[in-house]
Short mmCIF file of C-alpha atoms in Angstrom, two decimals:
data_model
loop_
_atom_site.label_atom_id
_atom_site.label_comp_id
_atom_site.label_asym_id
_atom_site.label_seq_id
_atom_site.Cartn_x
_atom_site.Cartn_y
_atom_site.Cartn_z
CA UNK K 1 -89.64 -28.79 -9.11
CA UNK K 2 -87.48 -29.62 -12.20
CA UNK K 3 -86.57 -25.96 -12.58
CA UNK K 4 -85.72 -25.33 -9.21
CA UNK K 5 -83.59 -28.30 -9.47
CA UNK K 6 -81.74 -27.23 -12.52
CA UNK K 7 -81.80 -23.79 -10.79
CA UNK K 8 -79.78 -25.19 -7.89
CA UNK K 9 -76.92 -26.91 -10.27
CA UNK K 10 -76.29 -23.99 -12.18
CA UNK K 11 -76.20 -21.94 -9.21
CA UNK K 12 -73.93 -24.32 -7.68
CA UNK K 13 -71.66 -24.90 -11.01
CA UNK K 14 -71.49 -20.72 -11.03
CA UNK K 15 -71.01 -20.18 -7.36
CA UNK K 16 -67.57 -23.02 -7.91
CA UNK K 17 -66.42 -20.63 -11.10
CA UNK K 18 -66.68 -17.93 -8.75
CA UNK K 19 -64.64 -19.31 -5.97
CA UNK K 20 -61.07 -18.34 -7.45
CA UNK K 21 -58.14 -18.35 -4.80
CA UNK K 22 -58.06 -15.34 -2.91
CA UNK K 23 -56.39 -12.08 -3.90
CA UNK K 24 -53.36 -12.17 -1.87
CA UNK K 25 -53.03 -9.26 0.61
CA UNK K 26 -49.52 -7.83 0.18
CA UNK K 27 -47.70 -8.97 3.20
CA UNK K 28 -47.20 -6.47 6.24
CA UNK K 29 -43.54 -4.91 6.04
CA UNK K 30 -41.62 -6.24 9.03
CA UNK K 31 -37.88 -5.50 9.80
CA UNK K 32 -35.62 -6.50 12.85
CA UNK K 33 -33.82 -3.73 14.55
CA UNK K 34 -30.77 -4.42 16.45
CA UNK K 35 -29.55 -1.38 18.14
CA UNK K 36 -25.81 -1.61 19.12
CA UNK K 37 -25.08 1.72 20.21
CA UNK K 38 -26.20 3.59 22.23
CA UNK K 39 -26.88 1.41 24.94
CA UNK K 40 -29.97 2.21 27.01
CA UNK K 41 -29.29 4.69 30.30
CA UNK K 42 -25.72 5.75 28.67
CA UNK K 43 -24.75 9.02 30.27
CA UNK K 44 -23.15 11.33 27.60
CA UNK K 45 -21.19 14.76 28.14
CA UNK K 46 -22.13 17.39 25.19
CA UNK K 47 -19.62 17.68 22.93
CA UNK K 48 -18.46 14.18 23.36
CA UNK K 49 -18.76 11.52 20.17
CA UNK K 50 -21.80 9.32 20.72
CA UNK K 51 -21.91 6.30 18.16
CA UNK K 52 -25.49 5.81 16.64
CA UNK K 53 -25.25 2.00 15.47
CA UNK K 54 -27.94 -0.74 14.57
CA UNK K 55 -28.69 -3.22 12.15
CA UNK K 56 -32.09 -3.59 10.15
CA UNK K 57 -32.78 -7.26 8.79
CA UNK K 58 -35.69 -8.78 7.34
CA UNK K 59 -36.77 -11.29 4.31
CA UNK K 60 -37.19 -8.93 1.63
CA UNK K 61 -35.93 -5.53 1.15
CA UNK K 62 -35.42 -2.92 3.36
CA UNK K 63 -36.70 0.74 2.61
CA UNK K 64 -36.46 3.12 4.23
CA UNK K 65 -34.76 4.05 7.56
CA UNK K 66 -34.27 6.43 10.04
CA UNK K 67 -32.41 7.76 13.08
CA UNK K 68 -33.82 10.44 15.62
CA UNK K 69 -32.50 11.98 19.14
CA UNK K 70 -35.46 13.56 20.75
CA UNK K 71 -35.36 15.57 23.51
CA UNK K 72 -38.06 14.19 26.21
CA UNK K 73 -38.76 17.55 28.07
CA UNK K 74 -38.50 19.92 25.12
CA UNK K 75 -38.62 17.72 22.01
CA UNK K 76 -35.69 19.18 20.26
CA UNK K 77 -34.17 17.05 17.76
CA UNK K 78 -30.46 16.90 18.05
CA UNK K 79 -29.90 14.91 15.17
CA UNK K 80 -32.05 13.68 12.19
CA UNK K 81 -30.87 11.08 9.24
CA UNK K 82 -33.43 9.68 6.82
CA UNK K 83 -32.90 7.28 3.60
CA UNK K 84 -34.32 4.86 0.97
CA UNK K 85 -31.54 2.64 1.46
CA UNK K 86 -33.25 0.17 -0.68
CA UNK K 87 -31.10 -2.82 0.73
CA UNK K 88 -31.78 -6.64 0.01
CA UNK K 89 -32.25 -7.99 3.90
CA UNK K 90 -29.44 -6.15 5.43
CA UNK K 91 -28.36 -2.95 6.03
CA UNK K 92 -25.56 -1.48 8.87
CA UNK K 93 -26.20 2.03 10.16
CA UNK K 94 -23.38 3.84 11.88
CA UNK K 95 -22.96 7.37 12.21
CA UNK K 96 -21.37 9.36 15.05
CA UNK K 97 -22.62 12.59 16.13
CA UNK K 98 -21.38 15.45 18.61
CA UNK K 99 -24.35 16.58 20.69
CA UNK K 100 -24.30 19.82 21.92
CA UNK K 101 -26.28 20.63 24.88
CA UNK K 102 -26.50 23.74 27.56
CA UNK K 103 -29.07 21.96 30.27
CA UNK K 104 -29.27 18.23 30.89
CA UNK K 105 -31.76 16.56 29.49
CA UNK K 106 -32.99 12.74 28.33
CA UNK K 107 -33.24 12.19 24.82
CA UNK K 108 -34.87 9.31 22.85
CA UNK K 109 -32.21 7.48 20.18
CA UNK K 110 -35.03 6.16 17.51
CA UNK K 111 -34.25 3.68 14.68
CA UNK K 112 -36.83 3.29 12.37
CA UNK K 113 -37.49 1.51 9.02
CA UNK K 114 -40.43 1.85 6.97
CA UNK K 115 -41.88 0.49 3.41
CA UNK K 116 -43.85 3.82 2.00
CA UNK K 117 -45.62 5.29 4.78
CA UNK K 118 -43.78 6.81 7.28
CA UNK K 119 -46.79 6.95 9.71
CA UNK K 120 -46.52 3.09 9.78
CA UNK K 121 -42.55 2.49 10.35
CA UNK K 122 -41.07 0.12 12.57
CA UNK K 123 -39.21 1.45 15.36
CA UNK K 124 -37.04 0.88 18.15
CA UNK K 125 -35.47 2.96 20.82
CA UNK K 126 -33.07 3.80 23.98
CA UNK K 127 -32.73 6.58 26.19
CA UNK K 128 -29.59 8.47 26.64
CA UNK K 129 -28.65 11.24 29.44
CA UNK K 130 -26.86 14.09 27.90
CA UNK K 131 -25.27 16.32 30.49
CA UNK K 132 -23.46 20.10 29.70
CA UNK U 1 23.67 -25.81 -1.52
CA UNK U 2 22.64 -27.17 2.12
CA UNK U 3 23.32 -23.27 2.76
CA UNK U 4 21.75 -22.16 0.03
CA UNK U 5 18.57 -24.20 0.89
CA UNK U 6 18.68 -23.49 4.60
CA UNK U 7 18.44 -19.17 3.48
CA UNK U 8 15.44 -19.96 1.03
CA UNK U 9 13.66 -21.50 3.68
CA UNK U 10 14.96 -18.75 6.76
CA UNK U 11 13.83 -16.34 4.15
CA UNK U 12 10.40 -17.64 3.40
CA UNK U 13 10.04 -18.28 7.46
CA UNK U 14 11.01 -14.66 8.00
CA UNK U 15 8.46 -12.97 5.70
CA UNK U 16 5.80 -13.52 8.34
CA UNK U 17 2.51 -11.26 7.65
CA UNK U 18 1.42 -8.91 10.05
CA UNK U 19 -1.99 -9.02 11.38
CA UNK U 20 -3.12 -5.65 10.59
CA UNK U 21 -6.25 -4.67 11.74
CA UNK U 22 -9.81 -2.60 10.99
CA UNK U 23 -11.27 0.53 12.37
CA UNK U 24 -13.08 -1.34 14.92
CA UNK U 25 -10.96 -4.13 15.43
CA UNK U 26 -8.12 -6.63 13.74
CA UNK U 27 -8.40 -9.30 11.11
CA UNK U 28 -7.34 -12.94 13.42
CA UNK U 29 -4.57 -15.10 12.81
CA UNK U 30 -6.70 -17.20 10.32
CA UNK U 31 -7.68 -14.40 8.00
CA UNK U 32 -4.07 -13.78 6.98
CA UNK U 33 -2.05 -15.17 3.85
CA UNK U 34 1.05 -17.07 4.88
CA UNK U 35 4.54 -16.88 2.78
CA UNK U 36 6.55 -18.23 5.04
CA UNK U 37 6.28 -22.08 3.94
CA UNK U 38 7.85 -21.80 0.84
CA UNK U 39 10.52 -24.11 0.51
CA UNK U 40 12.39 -26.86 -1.08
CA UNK U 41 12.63 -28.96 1.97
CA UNK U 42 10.55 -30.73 4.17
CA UNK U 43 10.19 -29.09 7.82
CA UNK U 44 8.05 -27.70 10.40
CA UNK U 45 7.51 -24.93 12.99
CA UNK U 46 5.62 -22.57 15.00
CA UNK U 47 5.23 -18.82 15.52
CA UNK U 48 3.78 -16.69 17.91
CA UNK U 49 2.87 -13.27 17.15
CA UNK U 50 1.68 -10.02 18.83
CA UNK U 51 -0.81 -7.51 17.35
CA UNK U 52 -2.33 -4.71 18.43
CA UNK U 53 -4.56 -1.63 17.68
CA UNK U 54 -5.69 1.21 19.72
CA UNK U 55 -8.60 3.64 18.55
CA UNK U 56 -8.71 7.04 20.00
CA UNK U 57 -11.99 10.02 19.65
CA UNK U 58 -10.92 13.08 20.37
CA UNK U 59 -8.01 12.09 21.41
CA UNK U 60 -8.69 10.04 24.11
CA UNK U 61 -8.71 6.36 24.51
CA UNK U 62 -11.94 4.75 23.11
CA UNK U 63 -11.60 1.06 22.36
CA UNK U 64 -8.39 -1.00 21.86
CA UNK U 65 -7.59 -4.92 20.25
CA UNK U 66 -5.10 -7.34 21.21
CA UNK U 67 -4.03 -10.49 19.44
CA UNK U 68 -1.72 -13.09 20.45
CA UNK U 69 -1.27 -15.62 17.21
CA UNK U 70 0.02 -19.17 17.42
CA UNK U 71 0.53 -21.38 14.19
CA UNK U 72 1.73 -24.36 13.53
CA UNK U 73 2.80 -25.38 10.16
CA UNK U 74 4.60 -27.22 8.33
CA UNK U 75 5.66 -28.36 4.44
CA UNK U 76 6.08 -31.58 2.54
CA UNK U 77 8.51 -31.56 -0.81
CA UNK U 78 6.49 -33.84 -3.55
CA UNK U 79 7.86 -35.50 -6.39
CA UNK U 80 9.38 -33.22 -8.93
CA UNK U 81 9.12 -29.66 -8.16
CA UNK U 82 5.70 -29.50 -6.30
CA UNK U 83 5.14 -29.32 -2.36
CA UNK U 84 2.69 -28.99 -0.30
CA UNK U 85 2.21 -26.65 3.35
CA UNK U 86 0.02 -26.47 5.67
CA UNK U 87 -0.77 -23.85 8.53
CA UNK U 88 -3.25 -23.95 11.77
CA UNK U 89 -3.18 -20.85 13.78
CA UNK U 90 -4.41 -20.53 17.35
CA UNK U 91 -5.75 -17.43 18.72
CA UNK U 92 -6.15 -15.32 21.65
CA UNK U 93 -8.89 -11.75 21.10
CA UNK U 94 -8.70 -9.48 23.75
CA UNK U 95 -11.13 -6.40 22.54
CA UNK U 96 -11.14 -3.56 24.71
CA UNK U 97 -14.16 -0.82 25.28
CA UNK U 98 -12.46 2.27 27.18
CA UNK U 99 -15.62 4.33 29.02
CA UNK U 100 -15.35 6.59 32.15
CA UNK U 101 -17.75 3.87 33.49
CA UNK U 102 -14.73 1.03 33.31
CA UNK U 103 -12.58 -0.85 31.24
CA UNK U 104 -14.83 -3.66 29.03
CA UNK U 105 -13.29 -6.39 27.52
CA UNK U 106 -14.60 -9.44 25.44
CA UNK U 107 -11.91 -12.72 25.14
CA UNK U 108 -11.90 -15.32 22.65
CA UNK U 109 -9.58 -18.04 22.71
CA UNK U 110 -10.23 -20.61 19.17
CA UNK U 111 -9.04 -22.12 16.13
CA UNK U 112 -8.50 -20.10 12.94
CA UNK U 113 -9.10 -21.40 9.60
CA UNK U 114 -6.74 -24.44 8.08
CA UNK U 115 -4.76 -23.12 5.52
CA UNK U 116 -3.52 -25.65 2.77
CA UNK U 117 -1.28 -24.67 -0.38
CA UNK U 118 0.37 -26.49 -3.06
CA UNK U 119 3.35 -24.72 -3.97
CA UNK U 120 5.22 -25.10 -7.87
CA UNK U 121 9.10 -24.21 -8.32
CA UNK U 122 8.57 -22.35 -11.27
CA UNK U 123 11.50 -21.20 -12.30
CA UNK U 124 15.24 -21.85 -10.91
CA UNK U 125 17.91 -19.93 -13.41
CA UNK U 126 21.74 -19.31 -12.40
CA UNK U 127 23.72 -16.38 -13.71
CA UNK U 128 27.08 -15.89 -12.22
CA UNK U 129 27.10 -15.92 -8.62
CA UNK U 130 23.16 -15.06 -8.39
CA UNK U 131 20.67 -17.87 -8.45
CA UNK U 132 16.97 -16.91 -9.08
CA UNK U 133 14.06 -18.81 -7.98
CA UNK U 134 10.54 -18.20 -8.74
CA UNK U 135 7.55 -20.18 -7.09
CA UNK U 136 3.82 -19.75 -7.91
CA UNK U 137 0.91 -21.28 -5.15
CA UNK U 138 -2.46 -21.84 -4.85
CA UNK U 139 -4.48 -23.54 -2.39
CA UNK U 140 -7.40 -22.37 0.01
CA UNK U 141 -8.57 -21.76 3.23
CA UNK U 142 -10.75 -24.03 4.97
CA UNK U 143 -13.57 -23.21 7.14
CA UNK U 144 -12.24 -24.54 10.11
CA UNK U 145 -12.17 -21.40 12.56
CA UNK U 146 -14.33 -20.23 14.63
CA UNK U 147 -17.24 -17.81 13.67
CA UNK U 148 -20.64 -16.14 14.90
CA UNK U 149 -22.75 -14.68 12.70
CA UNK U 150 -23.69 -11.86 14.74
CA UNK U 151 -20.64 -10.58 15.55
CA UNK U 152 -22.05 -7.05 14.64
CA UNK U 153 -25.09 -6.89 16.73
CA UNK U 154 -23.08 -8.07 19.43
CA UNK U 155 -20.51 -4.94 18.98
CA UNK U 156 -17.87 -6.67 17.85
CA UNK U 157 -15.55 -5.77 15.37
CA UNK U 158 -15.03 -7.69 12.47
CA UNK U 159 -12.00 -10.15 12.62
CA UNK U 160 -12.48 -10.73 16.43
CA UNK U 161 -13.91 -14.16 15.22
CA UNK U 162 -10.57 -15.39 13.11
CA UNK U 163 -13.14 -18.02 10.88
CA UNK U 164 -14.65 -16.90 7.96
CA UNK U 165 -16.77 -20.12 7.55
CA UNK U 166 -16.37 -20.56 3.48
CA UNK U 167 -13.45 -21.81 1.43
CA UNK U 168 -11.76 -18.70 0.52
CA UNK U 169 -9.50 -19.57 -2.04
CA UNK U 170 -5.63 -18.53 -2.34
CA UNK U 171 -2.89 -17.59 -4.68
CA UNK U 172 0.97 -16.24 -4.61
CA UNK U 173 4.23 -16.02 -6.03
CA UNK U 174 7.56 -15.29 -4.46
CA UNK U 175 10.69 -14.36 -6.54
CA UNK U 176 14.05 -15.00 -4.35
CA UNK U 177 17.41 -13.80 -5.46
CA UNK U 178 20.03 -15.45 -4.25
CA UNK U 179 24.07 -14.38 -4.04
CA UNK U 180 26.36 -15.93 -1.58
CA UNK U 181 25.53 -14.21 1.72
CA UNK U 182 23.11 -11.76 0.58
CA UNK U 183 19.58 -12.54 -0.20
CA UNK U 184 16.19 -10.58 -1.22
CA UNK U 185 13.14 -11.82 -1.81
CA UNK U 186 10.02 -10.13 -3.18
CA UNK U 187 6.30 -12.12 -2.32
CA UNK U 188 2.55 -10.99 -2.81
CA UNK U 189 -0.50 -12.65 -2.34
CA UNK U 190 -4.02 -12.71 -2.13
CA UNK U 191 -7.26 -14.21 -1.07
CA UNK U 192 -10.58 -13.80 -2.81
CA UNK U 193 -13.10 -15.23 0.12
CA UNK U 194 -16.38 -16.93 -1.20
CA UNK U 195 -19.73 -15.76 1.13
CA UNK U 196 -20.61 -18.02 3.43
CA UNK U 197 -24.06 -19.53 4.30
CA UNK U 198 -25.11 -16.48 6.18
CA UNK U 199 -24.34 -14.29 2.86
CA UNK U 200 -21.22 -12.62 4.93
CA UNK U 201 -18.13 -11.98 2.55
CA UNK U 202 -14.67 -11.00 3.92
CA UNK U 203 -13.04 -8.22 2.28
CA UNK U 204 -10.33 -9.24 -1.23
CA UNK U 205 -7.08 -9.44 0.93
CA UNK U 206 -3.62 -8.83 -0.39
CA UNK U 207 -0.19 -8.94 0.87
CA UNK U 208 2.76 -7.93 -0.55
CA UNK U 209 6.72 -7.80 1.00
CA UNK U 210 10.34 -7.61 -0.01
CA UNK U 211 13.05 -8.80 2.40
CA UNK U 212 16.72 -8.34 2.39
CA UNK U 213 18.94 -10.92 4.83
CA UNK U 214 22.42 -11.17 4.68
CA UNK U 215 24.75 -14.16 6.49
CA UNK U 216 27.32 -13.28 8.92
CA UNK U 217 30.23 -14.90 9.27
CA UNK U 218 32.48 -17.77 8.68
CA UNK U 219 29.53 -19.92 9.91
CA UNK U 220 27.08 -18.41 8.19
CA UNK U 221 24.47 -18.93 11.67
CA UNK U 222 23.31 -14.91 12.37
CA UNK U 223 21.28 -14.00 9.79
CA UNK U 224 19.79 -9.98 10.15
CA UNK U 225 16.94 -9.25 7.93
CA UNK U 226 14.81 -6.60 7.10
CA UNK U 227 11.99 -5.29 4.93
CA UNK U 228 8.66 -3.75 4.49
CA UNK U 229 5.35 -5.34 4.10
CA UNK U 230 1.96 -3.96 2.76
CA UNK U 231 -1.58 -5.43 3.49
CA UNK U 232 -4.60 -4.06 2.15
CA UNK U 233 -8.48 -5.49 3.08
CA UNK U 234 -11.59 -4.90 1.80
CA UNK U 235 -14.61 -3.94 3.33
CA UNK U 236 -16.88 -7.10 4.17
CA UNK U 237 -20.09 -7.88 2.62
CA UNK U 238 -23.30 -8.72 4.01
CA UNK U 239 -25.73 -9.34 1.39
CA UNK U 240 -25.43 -6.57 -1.16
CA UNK U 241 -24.20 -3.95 1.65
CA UNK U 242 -21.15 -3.56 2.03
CA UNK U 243 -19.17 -2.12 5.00
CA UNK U 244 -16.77 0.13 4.18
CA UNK U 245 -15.83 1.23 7.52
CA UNK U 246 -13.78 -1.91 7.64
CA UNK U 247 -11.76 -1.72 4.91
CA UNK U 248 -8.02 -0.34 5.41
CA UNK U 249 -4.57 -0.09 4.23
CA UNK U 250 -0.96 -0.76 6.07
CA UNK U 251 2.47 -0.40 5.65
CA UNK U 252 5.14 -1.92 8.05
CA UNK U 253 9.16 -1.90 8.22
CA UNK U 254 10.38 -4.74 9.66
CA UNK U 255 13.54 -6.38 10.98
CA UNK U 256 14.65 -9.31 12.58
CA UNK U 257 17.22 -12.01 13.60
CA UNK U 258 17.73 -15.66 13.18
CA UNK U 259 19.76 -18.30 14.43
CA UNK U 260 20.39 -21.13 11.67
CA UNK U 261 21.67 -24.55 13.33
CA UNK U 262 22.24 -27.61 11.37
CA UNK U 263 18.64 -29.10 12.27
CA UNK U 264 16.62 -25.72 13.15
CA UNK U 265 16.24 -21.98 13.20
CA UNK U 266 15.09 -19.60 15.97
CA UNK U 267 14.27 -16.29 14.95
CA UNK U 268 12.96 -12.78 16.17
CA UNK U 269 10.83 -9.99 14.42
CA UNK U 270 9.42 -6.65 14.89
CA UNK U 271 7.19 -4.87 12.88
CA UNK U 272 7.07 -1.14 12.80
CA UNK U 273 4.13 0.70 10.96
CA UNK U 274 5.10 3.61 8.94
CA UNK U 275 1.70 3.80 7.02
CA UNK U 276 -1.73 3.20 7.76
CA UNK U 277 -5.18 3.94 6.11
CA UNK U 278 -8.67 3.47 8.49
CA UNK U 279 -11.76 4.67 8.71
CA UNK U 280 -10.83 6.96 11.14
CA UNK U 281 -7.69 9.08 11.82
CA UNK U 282 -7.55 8.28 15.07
CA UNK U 283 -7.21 4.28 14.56
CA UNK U 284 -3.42 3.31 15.44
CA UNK U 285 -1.98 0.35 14.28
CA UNK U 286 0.64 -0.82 16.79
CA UNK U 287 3.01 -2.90 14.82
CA UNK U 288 3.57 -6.68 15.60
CA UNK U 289 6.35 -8.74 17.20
CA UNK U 290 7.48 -12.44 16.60
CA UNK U 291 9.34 -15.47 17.77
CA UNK U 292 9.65 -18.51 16.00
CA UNK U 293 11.41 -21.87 15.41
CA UNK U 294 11.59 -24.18 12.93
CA UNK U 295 12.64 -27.70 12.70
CA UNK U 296 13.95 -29.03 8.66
CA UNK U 297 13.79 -32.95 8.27
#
């Protein structure tokens, strides 16, 4: 009964040792996306300037971003930026781009930020109608 | 010397900045460096002033900016050869989105930021005829105008809000050559803004103009003028980025008329640009105009 006794302290004194604080996870990577232009349901003419404008803001540091237009129907990509920006809790994106089209179509405007993985970004989005 | 005093301070009155403007928009009444309180007598006055700036894609009209600029101000002589000014402008943001869906425009009506100098007569040396005066000031801009933080998200320019919301400290020095009717005077400044609590940072601003004036007559009361000024702003700051899209460069000839009378002075200005440096091409500054009057006590 004494040994068990003993066995139960030193199992308890151990099982204390052992409980250490927890390795912190690394926290998710989270970003804000503000898109200013386009606006959602804009009707563009090809050819015509189209301002691609947004803010990213978070706590830390923001990565990576990037901007996509997508085609719905036939997923063309009209235009494509990507960059480690590497920014401390801010960054302003704006670009302008002439979109060239020969049949109207509705194309996805994507803003994205990321950390390292790509597959995992952060995105938002509008629509645009781009007409010949 | 009554005369003599009444053209330093026309002169200093005259050399009004412009409020030039960015690629997306204009920098507000309260973002600007004033010159025109130099003086060696007490008065005080108001000005209104018109900006404007129209941007253009393709060459068609895309987005425009108004400004309609009131400040009051005014200037205290302290013992020996100190004095002290102080301006409050008042202003009126009309910005302007141009689409084939309709006109859009955004209006702001607020305070700007309280500008306070203390002004030295540095030097005051007579040769012949000429008298030469040189002052040196320094003083700061107060936080007192209005300002959102999310002007950009909200898709408008920078400047639209004319507070910065930090003490953005000032300095300047005007040299003023005097010789019976004629006088020149040559001024620059600048304005080194601190970031405020939302880690924005206007742009270093600096401002620098020559003016010629000449009086007319037995009287001495019509006084033409005429000059050029140059402005140049920074890109903001937002953390460590830093928007260079707002940054620009601007060049104006000016030219103006005032009426001196014994107590006050009424006076006109236009501003022409002849040089201008945006983000895009097709940004157009439009050149300012400017009535003011002043009252000396």
């Amino acid at each position: 009964m004494p040994a068990v006794a003993l066995a139960a302290v030193f199992s308890a004194l151990t099982s204390c040792t052992q409980d250490e604080e927890p390795t912190p996870t690394p926290e998710a990577y989270s970003v804000t996306i503000n898109i200013i232009e386009p606006s959602e349901g804009e009707t563009i003419t090809s050819g015509s300037t189209v301002h691609l404008e947004a803010t990213f803001e978070n706590d830390n540091t923001i990565h990576n971003i990037g901007v996509w237009m997508v085609g719905e129907m036939m997923n063309d990509t009209l235009y494509s930026y990507e960059n480690h920006v590497h920014a401390d809790q801010y960054y302003e994106f704006h670009e302008h781009t002439m979109p060239m089209v020969m049949e109207a179509q509705e194309y996805k405007v994507i803003f994205a930020s990321w950390d390292e993985d790509p597959a995992e970004r952060i995105e938002k989005h509008v629509h645009v109608n781009i007409e010949p | 010397m009554k005369k003599g005093l009444l053209v330093t301070a026309w002169l200093l009155i005259a050399a009004m900045p412009v409020l030039a403007c960015t690629s997306c928009g204009c920098s507000g009444g309260g973002t600007t460096l004033g010159m025109q309180l130099v003086t060696v007598r007490n008065y005080a006055g108001m000005i209104w002033q018109h900006t404007g700036l129209t941007v253009y894609e393709q060459g068609e009209l895309h987005s425009s900016f108004a400004s309609d600029t009131w400040q009051v101000y005014g200037s205290l002589q302290l013992p020996g050869k100190w004095h002290m000014q102080a301006r409050l402008p008042l202003v009126w943001n009309r910005v302007t989105d141009h689409s084939p869906e309709g006109d859009q425009t955004e209006n702001l009506f607020a305070a700007g930021d309280l500008n306070l100098m203390a002004g030295y007569q540095a030097m005051t040396l007579r040769s012949g005829r000429a008298t030469h005066t040189l002052f040196v000031q320094a003083g700061a801009e107060l936080p007192t105008g209005k300002y959102k933080a999310d002007f950009v998200q909200a898709g408008l320019p920078p400047g639209f809000y004319p507070g910065s919301a930090s003490i953005d400290p000032l300095a300047g020095i005007q040299y003023i050559l005097s010789d019976s009717a004629w006088t020149a005077m040559f001024g620059a400044s600048v304005k080194y803004s601190l970031p405020n609590a939302d880690h924005l940072q206007e742009g270093l601003f600096w401002q620098a103009q020559t003016v010629v004036a000449r009086s007319l007559g037995a009287s001495g009361r019509w006084v033409p003028f005429a000059g050029l000024v140059a402005e140049h702003r920074n890109g903001y700051r937002k953390y460590d980025f830093l928007n260079e899209e707002s940054a620009y460069s601007v060049a104006h000839g000016m030219a103006g008329m005032e009426y001196r009378g014994d107590r006050f002075s009424v006076g006109a200005r236009f501003d022409h640009t002849i040089w201008q440096q945006y983000s895009t091409e097709e940004t157009t500054n439009n050149g300012a105009y400017s009535v003011y009057v002043n009252w000396f006590f």
